[in-house]
CSV table of C-alpha atoms in Angstrom, one decimal:
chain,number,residue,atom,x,y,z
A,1,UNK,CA,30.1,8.1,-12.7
A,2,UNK,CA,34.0,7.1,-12.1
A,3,UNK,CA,34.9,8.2,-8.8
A,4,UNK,CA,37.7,10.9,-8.2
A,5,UNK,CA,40.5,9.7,-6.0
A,6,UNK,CA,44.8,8.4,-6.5
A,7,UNK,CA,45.0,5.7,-7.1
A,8,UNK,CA,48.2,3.8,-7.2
A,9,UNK,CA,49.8,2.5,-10.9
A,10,UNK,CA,49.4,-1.0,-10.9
A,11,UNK,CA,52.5,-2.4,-12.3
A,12,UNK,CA,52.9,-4.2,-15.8
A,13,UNK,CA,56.0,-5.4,-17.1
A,14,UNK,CA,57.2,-4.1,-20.6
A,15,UNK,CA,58.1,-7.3,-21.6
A,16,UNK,CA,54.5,-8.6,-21.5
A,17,UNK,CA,52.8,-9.1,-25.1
A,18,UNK,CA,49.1,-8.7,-25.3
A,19,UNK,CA,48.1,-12.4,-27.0
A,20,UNK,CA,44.1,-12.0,-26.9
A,21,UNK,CA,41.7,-10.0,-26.3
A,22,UNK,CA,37.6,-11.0,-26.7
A,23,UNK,CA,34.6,-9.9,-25.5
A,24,UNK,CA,32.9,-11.7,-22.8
A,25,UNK,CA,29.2,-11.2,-24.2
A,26,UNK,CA,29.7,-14.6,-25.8
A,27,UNK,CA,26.2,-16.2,-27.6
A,28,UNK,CA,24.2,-17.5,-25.7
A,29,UNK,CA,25.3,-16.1,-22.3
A,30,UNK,CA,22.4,-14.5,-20.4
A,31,UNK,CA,23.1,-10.7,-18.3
A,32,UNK,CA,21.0,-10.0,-15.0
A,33,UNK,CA,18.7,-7.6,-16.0
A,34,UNK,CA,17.6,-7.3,-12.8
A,35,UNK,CA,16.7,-3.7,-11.6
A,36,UNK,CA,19.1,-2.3,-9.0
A,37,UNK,CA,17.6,-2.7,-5.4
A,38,UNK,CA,15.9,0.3,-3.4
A,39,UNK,CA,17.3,0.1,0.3
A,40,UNK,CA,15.9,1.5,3.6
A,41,UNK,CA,18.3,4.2,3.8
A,42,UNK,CA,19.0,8.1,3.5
A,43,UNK,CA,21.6,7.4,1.0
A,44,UNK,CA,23.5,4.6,-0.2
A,45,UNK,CA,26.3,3.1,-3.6
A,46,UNK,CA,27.6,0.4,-5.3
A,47,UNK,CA,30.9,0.0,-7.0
A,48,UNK,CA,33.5,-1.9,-8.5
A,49,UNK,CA,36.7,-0.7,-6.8
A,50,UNK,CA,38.8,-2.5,-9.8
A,51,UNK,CA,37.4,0.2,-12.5
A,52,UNK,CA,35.7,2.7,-9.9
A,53,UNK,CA,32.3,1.7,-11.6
A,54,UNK,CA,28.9,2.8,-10.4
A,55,UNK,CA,26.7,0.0,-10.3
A,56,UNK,CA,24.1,1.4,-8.1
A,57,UNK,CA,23.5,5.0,-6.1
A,58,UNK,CA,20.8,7.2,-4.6
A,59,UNK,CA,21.8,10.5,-3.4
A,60,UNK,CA,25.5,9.2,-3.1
A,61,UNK,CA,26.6,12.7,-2.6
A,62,UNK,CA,24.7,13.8,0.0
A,63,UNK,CA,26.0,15.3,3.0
A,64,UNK,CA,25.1,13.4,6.3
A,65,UNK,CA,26.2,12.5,9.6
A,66,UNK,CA,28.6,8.8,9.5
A,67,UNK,CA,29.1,8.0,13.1
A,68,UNK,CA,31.9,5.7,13.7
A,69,UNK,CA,32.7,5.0,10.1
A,70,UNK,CA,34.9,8.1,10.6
A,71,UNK,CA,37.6,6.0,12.4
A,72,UNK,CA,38.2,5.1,8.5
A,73,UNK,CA,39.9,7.8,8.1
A,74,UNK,CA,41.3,8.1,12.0
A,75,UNK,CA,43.0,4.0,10.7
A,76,UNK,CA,44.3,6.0,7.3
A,77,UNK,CA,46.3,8.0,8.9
A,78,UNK,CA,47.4,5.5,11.8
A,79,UNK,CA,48.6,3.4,8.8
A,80,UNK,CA,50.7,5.8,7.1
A,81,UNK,CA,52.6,7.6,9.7
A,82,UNK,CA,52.9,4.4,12.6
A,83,UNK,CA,54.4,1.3,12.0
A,84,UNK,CA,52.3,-1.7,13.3
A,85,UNK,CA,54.0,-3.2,16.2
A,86,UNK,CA,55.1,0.5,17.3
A,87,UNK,CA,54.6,0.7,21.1
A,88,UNK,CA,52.4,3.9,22.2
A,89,UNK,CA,51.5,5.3,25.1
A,90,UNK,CA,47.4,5.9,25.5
A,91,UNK,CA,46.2,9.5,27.3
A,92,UNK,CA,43.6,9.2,29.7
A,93,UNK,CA,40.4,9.5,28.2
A,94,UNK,CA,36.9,9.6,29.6
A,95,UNK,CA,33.6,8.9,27.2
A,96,UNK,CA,31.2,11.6,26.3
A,97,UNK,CA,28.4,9.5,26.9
A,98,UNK,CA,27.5,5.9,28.2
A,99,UNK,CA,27.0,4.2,25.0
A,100,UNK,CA,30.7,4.7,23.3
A,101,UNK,CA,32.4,1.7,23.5
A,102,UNK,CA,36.0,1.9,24.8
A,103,UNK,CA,39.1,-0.6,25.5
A,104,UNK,CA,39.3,0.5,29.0
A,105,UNK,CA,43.0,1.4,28.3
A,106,UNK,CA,44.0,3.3,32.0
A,107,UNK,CA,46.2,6.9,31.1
A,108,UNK,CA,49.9,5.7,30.3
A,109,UNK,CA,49.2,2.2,29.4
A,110,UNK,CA,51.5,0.8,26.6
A,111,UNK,CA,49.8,-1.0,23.9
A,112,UNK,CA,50.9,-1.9,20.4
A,113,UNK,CA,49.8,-0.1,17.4
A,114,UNK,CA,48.0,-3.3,15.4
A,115,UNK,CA,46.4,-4.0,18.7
A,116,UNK,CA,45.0,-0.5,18.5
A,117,UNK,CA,44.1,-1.1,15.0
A,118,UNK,CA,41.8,-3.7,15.9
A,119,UNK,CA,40.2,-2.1,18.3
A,120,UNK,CA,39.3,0.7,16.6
A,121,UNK,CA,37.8,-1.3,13.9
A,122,UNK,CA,36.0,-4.2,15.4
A,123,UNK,CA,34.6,-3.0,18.5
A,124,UNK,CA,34.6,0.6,17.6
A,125,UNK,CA,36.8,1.3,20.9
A,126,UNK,CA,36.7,5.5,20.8
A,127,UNK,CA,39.8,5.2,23.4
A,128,UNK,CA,41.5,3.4,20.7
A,129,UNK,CA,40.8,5.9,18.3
A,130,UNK,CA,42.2,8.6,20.8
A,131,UNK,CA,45.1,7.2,21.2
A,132,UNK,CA,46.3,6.6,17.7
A,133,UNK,CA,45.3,10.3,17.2
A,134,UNK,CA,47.8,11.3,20.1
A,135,UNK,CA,50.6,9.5,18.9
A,136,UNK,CA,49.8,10.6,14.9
A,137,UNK,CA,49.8,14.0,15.4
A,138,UNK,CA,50.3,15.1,19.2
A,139,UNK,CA,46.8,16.1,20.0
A,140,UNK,CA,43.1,15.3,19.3
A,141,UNK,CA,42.5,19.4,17.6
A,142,UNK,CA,45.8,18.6,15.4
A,143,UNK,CA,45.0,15.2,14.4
A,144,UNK,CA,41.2,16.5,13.1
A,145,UNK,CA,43.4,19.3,11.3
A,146,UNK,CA,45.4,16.3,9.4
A,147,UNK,CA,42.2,14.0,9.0
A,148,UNK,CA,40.4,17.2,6.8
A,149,UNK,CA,43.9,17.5,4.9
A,150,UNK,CA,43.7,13.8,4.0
A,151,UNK,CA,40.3,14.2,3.1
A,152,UNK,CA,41.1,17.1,0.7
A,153,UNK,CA,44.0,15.6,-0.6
A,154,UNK,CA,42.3,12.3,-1.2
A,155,UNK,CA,39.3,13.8,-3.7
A,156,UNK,CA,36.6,13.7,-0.7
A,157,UNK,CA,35.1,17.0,-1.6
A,158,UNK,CA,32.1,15.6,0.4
A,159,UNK,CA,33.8,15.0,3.7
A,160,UNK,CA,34.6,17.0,6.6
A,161,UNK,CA,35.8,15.9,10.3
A,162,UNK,CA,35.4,17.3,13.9
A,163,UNK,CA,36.8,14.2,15.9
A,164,UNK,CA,38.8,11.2,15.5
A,165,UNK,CA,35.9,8.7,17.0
A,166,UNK,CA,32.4,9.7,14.5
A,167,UNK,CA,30.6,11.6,17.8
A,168,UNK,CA,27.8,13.7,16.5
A,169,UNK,CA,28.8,17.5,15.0
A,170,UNK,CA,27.5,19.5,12.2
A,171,UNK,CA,31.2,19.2,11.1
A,172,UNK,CA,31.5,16.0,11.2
A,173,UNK,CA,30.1,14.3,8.1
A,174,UNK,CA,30.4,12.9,4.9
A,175,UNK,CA,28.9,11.1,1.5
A,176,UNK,CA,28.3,7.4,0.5
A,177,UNK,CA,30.5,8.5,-2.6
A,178,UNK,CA,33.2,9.7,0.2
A,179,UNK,CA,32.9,6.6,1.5
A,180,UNK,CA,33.2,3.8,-0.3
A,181,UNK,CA,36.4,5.8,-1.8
A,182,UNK,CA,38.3,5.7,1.1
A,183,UNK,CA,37.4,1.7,1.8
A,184,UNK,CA,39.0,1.2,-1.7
A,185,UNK,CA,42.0,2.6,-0.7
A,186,UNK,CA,42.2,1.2,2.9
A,187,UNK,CA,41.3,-2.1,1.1
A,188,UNK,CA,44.4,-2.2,-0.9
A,189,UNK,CA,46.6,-2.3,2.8
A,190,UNK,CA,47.0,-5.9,3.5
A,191,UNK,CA,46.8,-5.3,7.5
A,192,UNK,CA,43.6,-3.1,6.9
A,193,UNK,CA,42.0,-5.8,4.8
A,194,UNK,CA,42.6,-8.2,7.4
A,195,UNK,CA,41.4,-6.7,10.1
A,196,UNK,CA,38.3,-5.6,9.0
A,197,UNK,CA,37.7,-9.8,7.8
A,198,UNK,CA,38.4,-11.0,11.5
A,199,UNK,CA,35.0,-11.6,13.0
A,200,UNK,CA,37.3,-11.6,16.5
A,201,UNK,CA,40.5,-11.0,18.1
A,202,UNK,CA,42.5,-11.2,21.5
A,203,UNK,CA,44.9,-8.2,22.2
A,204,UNK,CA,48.0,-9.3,23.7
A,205,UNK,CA,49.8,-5.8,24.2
A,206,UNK,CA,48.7,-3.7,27.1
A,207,UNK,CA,48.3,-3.9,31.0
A,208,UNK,CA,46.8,-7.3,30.1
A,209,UNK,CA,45.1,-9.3,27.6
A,210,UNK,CA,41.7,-8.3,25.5
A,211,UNK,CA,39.4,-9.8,23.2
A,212,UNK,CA,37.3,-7.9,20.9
A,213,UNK,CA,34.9,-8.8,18.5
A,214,UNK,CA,33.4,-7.3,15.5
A,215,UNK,CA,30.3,-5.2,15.4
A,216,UNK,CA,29.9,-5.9,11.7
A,217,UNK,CA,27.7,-8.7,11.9
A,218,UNK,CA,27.8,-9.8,8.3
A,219,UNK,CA,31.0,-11.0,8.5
A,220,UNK,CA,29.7,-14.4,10.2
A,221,UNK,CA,25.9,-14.4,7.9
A,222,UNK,CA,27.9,-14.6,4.6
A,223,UNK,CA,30.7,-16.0,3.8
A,224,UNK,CA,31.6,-13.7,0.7
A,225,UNK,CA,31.5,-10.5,3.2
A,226,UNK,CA,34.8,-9.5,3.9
A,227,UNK,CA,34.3,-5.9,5.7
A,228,UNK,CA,34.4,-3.2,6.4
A,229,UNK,CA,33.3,-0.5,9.4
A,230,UNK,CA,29.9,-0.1,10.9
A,231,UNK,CA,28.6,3.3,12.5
A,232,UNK,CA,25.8,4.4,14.9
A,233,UNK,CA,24.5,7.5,16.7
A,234,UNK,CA,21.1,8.9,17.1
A,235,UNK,CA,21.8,11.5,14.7
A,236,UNK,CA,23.3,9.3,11.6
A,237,UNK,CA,21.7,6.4,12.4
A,238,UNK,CA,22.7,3.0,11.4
A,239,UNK,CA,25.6,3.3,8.8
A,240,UNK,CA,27.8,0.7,6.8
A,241,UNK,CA,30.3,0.4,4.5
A,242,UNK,CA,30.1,-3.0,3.5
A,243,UNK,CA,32.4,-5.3,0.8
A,244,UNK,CA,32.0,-8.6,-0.7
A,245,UNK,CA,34.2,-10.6,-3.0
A,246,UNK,CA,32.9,-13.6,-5.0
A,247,UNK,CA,35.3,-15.2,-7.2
A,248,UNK,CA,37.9,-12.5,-8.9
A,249,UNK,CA,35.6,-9.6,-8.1
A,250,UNK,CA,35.1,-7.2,-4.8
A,251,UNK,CA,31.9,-5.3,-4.5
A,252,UNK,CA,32.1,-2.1,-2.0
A,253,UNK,CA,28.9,-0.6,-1.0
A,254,UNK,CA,27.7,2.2,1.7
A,255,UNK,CA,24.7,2.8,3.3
A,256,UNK,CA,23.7,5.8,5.1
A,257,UNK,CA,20.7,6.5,7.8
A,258,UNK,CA,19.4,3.3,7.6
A,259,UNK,CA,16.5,2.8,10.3
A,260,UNK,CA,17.7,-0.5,12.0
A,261,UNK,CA,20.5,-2.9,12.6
A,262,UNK,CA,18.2,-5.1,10.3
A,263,UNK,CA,17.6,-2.9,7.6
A,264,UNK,CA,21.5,-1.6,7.3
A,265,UNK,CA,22.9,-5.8,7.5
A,266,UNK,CA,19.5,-6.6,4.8
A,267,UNK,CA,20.3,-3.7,2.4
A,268,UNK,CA,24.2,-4.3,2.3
A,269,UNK,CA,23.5,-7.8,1.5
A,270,UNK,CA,20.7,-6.9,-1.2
A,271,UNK,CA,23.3,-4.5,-3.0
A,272,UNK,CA,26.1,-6.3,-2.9
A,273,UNK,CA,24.1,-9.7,-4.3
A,274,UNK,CA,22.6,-7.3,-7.1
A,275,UNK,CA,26.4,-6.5,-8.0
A,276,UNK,CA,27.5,-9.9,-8.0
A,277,UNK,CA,24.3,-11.0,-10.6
A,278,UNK,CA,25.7,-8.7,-13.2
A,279,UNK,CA,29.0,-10.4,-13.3
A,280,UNK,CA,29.5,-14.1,-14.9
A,281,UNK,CA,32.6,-16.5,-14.9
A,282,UNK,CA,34.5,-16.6,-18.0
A,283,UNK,CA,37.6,-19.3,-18.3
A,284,UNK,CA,40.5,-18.0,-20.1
A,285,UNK,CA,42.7,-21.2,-19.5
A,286,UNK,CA,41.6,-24.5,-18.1
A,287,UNK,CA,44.5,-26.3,-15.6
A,288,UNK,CA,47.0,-27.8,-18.0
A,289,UNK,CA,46.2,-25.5,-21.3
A,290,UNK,CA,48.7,-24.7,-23.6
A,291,UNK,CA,49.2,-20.6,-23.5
A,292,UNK,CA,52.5,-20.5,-26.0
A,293,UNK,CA,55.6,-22.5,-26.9
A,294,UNK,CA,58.7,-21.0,-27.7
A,295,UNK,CA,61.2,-22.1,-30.1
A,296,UNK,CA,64.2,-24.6,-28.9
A,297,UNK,CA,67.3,-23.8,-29.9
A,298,UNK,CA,69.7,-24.8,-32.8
A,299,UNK,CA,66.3,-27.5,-33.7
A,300,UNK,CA,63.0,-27.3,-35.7
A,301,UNK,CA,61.3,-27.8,-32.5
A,302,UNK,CA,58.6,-26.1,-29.8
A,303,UNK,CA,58.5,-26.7,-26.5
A,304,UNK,CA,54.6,-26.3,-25.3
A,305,UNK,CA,53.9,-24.2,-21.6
A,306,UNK,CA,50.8,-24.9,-20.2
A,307,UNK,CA,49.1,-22.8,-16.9
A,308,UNK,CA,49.8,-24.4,-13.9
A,309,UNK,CA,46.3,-23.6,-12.2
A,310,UNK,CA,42.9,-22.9,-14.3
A,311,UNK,CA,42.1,-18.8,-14.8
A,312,UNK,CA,38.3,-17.6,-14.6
A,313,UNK,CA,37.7,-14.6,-14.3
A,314,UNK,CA,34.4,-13.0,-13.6
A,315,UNK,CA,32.7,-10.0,-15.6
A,316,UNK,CA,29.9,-8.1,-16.0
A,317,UNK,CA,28.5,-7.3,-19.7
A,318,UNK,CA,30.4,-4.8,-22.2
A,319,UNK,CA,34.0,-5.6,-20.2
A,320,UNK,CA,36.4,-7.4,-22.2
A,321,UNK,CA,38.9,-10.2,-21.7
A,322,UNK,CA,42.3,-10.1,-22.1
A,323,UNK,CA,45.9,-12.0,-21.7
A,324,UNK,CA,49.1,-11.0,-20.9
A,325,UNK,CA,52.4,-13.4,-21.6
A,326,UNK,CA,55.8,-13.5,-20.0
A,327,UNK,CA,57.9,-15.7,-21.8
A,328,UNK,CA,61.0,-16.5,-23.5
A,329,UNK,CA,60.7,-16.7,-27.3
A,330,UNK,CA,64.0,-19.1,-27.3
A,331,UNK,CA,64.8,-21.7,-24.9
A,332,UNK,CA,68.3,-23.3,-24.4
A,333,UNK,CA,69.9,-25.4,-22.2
A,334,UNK,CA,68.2,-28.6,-20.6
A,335,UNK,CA,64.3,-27.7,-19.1
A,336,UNK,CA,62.5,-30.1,-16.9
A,337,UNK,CA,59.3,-31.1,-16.9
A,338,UNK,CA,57.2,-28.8,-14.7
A,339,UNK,CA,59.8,-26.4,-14.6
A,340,UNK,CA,58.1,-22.8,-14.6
A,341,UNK,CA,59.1,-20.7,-17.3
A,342,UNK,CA,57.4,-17.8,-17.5
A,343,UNK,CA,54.0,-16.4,-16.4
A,344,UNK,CA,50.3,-15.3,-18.2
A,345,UNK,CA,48.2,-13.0,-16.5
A,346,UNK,CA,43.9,-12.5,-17.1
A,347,UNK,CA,43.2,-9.1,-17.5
A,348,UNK,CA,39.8,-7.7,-17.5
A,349,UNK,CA,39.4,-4.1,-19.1
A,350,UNK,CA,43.2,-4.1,-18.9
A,351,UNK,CA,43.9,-4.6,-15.5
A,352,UNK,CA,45.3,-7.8,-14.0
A,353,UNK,CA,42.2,-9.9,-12.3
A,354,UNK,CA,44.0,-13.5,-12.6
A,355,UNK,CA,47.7,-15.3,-13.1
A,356,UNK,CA,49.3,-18.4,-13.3
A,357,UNK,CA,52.9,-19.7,-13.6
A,358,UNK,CA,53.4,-21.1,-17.0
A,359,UNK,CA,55.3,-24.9,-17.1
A,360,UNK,CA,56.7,-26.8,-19.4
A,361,UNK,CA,54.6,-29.5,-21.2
A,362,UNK,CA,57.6,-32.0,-20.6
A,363,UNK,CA,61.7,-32.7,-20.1
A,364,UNK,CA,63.7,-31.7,-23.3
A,365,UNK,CA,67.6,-31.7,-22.9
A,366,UNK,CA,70.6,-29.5,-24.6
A,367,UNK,CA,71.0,-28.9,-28.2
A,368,UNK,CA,73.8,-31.4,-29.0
A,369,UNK,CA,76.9,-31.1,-31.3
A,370,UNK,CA,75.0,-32.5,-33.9
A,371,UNK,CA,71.8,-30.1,-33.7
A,372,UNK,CA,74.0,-26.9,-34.0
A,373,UNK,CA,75.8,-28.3,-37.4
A,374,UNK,CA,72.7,-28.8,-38.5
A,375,UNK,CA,71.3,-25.7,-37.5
A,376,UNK,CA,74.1,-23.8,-39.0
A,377,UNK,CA,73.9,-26.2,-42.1
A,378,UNK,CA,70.4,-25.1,-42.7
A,379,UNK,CA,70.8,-21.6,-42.2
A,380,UNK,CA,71.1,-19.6,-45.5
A,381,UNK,CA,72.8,-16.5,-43.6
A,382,UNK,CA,75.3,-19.0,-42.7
A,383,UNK,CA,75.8,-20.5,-46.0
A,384,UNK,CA,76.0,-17.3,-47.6
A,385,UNK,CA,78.9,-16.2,-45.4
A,386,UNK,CA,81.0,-19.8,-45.3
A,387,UNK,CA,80.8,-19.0,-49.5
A,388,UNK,CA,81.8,-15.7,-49.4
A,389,UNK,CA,85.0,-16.8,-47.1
A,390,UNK,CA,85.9,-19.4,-49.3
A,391,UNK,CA,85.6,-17.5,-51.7
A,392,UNK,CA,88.1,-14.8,-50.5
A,393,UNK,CA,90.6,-17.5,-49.5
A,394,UNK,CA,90.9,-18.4,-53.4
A,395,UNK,CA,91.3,-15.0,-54.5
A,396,UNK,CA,94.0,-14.6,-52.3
A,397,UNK,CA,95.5,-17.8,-52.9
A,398,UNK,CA,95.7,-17.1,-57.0
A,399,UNK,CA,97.2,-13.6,-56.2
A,400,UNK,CA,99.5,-15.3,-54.0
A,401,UNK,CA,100.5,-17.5,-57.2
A,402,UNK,CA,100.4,-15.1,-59.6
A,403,UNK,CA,103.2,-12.4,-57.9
A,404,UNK,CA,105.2,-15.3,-57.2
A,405,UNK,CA,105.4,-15.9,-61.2
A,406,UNK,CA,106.5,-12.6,-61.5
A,407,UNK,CA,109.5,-12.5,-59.3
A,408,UNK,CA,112.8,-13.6,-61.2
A,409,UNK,CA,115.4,-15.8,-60.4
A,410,UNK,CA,118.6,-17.1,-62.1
A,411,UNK,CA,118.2,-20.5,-64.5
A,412,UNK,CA,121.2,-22.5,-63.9
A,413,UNK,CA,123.7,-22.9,-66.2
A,414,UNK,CA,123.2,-25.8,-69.3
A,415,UNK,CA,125.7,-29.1,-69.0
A,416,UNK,CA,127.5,-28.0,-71.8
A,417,UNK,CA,128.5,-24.4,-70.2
A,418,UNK,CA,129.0,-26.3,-67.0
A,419,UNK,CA,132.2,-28.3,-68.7
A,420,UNK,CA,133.7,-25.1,-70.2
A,421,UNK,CA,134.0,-23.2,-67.5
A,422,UNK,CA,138.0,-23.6,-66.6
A,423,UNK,CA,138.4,-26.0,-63.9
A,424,UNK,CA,141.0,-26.0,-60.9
A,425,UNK,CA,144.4,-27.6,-62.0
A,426,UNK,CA,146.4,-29.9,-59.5
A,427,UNK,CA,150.2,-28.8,-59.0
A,428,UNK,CA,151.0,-31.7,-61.3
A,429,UNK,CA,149.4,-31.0,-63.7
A,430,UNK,CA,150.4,-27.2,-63.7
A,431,UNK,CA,154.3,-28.6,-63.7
A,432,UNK,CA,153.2,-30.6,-66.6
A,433,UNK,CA,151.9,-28.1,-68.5
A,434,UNK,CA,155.1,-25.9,-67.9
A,435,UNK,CA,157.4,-28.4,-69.1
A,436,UNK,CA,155.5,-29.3,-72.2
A,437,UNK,CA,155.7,-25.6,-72.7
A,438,UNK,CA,159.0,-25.5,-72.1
A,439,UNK,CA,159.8,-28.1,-74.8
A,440,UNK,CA,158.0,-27.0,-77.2
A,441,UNK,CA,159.8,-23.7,-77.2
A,442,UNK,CA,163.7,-25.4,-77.6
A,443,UNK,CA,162.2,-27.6,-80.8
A,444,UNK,CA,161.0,-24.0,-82.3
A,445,UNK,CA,164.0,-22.6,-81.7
A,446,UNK,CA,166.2,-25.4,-83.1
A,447,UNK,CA,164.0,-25.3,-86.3
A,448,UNK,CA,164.8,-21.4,-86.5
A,449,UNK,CA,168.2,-21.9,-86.4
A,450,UNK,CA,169.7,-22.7,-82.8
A,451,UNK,CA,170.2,-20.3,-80.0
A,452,UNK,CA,171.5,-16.8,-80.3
């Protein structure tokens, strides 16, 4: 059964193109089918926090008393409303009984926030867990208030809380479900996840320095274990929320009234290796592999991008492989060799589980004068528009012609009109011609008869 909690969206960009997608159940490969261990406890699970899968449960809703792995939820809320290298002042505080572990923080001492944090979660410190419940919230009664609103808010319909530090109550309690749902989610908090790795630590805040180590015991038998909280009081007995991570894959698992420090550390380690036999490496992309190769521009040519590092990626039977690409489709302008270009991500069921930078195969340089004439030679579109402009340019040329045919103008006048048109006489010959006139007159008139 999935388990019921917020989670937050895990981020994919648009842009990304889903290239393959296979399943993993490839011939020949050989699934655990192992049965799932039987622990020494009250109650205990097994999931994958990546797709909230049940791998293995008994009674993983039942009620029961969690000692100290309530200071999960007392780090939740430290998380979210303090900053880590906040300064706080601790109240006094005196243990309930001898065998709560404190810091030995005096009334008034300053100490830093993460320093509180580790406290709290190696050792256990309750006076650490006081403190962060003072400066959350103002007081111990208001701070439980908030821890069963984050419980309610967060899906843990099995969970309810009567102090900060996991002291026995018939109000304080919760399930293995309850559990390992809140680890997930502390788990994705970077500062959380380290802390709960760190077999030991030295406290440099405070009225002087501290070192603490880490009750979870596991953390130095296997090197896989990375977490989380350990719990003990005579009523819950021995309690652990326990996580692994082998390869690409985390394993979180809780176990609940378990009868000894023995049995709680042997029947974390038995769940969490029967997880890890159901899943099995699968390489998407050796180092060096060609994922895509986008076109270069203005040329008939591809420009290979292979994965910087090799992607494996490991899965249990029925989940599926996948790959996501970020890349150009065109590239332009020079490109070194090496130079990263884009990005492929592994996904397993859809969600990311491995990435690599993609690089380019080798150096290519600028499309040159020469390519783009080419390019635009070859291109049909092109062609097809060059002709159609040419095309226009004669049309308008020949209308161009054929309105200036139709325009008239004067012809000039022939030779022959040219030498009759009267010409401009000199005043010598204009006398001339008078005279001549002249004469011609007195001979007409002496013919006629003489004057009178």
């Amino acid at each position: 059964m999935p388990l019921s909690r917020p989670r937050q969206g895990r981020i994919c960009a648009a842009a990304a193109i889903v290239l393959a997608v296979f399943g993993v159940a490839l011939p020949g490969t050989a699934w655990a089918d192992a049965s799932p261990p039987t622990p020494d406890a009250k109650a205990w699970i097994l999931i994958d926090p990546s797709d909230d899968s049940l791998l293995a449960a008994r009674a993983p809703s039942k009620r029961l008393p969690i000692a100290s792995t309530t200071k999960l939820m007392t780090a939740y809320l430290a998380l979210h409303a303090l900053k880590p290298n906040q300064m706080v002042t601790a109240p006094a505080y005196r243990p309930s009984n001898p065998a709560e572990i404190t810091l030995g923080l005096r009334g008034g001492e300053r100490i830093r926030v993460r320093d509180l944090l580790y406290g709290l979660l190696l050792p256990s410190a309750s006076d650490a867990a006081i403190t962060l419940a003072d400066a959350v919230s103002g007081s111990v009664p208001a701070f439980v208030d908030d821890m069963n609103r984050a419980a309610r808010k967060l899906g843990l319909t099995d969970t309810s809380y009567a102090n900060p530090i996991g002291l026995d109550d018939p109000d304080n309690y919760s399930s293995a479900h309850d559990l390992v749902a809140l680890a997930s989610i502390l788990l994705e908090n970077r500062l959380f996840a380290r802390i709960v790795n760190t077999p030991a630590a030295t406290l440099s805040s405070g009225d002087h320095p501290r070192t603490v180590t880490s009750r979870d015991t596991l953390l130095g038998q296997a090197p896989w274990v990375n977490g989380v909280k350990t719990g003990h009081t005579l009523d819950a007995g021995y309690v652990l929320v326990g996580s692994g991570k082998r390869g690409s894959t985390t394993l979180i698992s809780a176990v609940l009234g378990t009868p000894s420090e023995y049995a709680r550390d042997q029947s974390t380690l038995e769940l969490l290796d029967y997880g890890f036999s159901l899943y099995h490496p699968v390489q998407a992309f050796g180092r060096g592999a060609e994922v895509t190769a986008p076109k270069l521009d203005y040329r008939d040519e591809h420009l290979p991008l292979l994965a910087q590092r090799p992607l494996t990626v490991t899965v249990r039977e029925g989940q599926r492989v996948g790959t996501r690409i970020r890349a150009p489709d065109e590239l332009s302008g020079a490109v070194r060799k090496g130079q990263s270009l884009g990005r492929v991500t592994v996904t397993v069921d859809g969600r990311p589980a491995a990435a690599s930078p993609l690089v380019a195969a080798h150096a290519v340089s600028a499309a040159t004068a020469v390519d783009k004439v080419e390019s635009v030679a070859q291109n049909p579109i092109v062609l097809i528009a060059l002709l159609g402009i040419v095309i226009l340019v004669v049309l308008l040329l020949t209308m161009r012609r054929r309105g200036s045919r139709e325009v008239e103008t004067p012809e000039p006048p022939a030779p022959e009109e040219r030498q009759r048109s009267p010409r401009q006489r000199t005043p010598e010959e204009r006398r001339r011609m008078h005279e001549d006139r002249m004469r011609r007159r007195r001979q007409r008139m002496e013919r006629e008869g003489g004057p009178g």
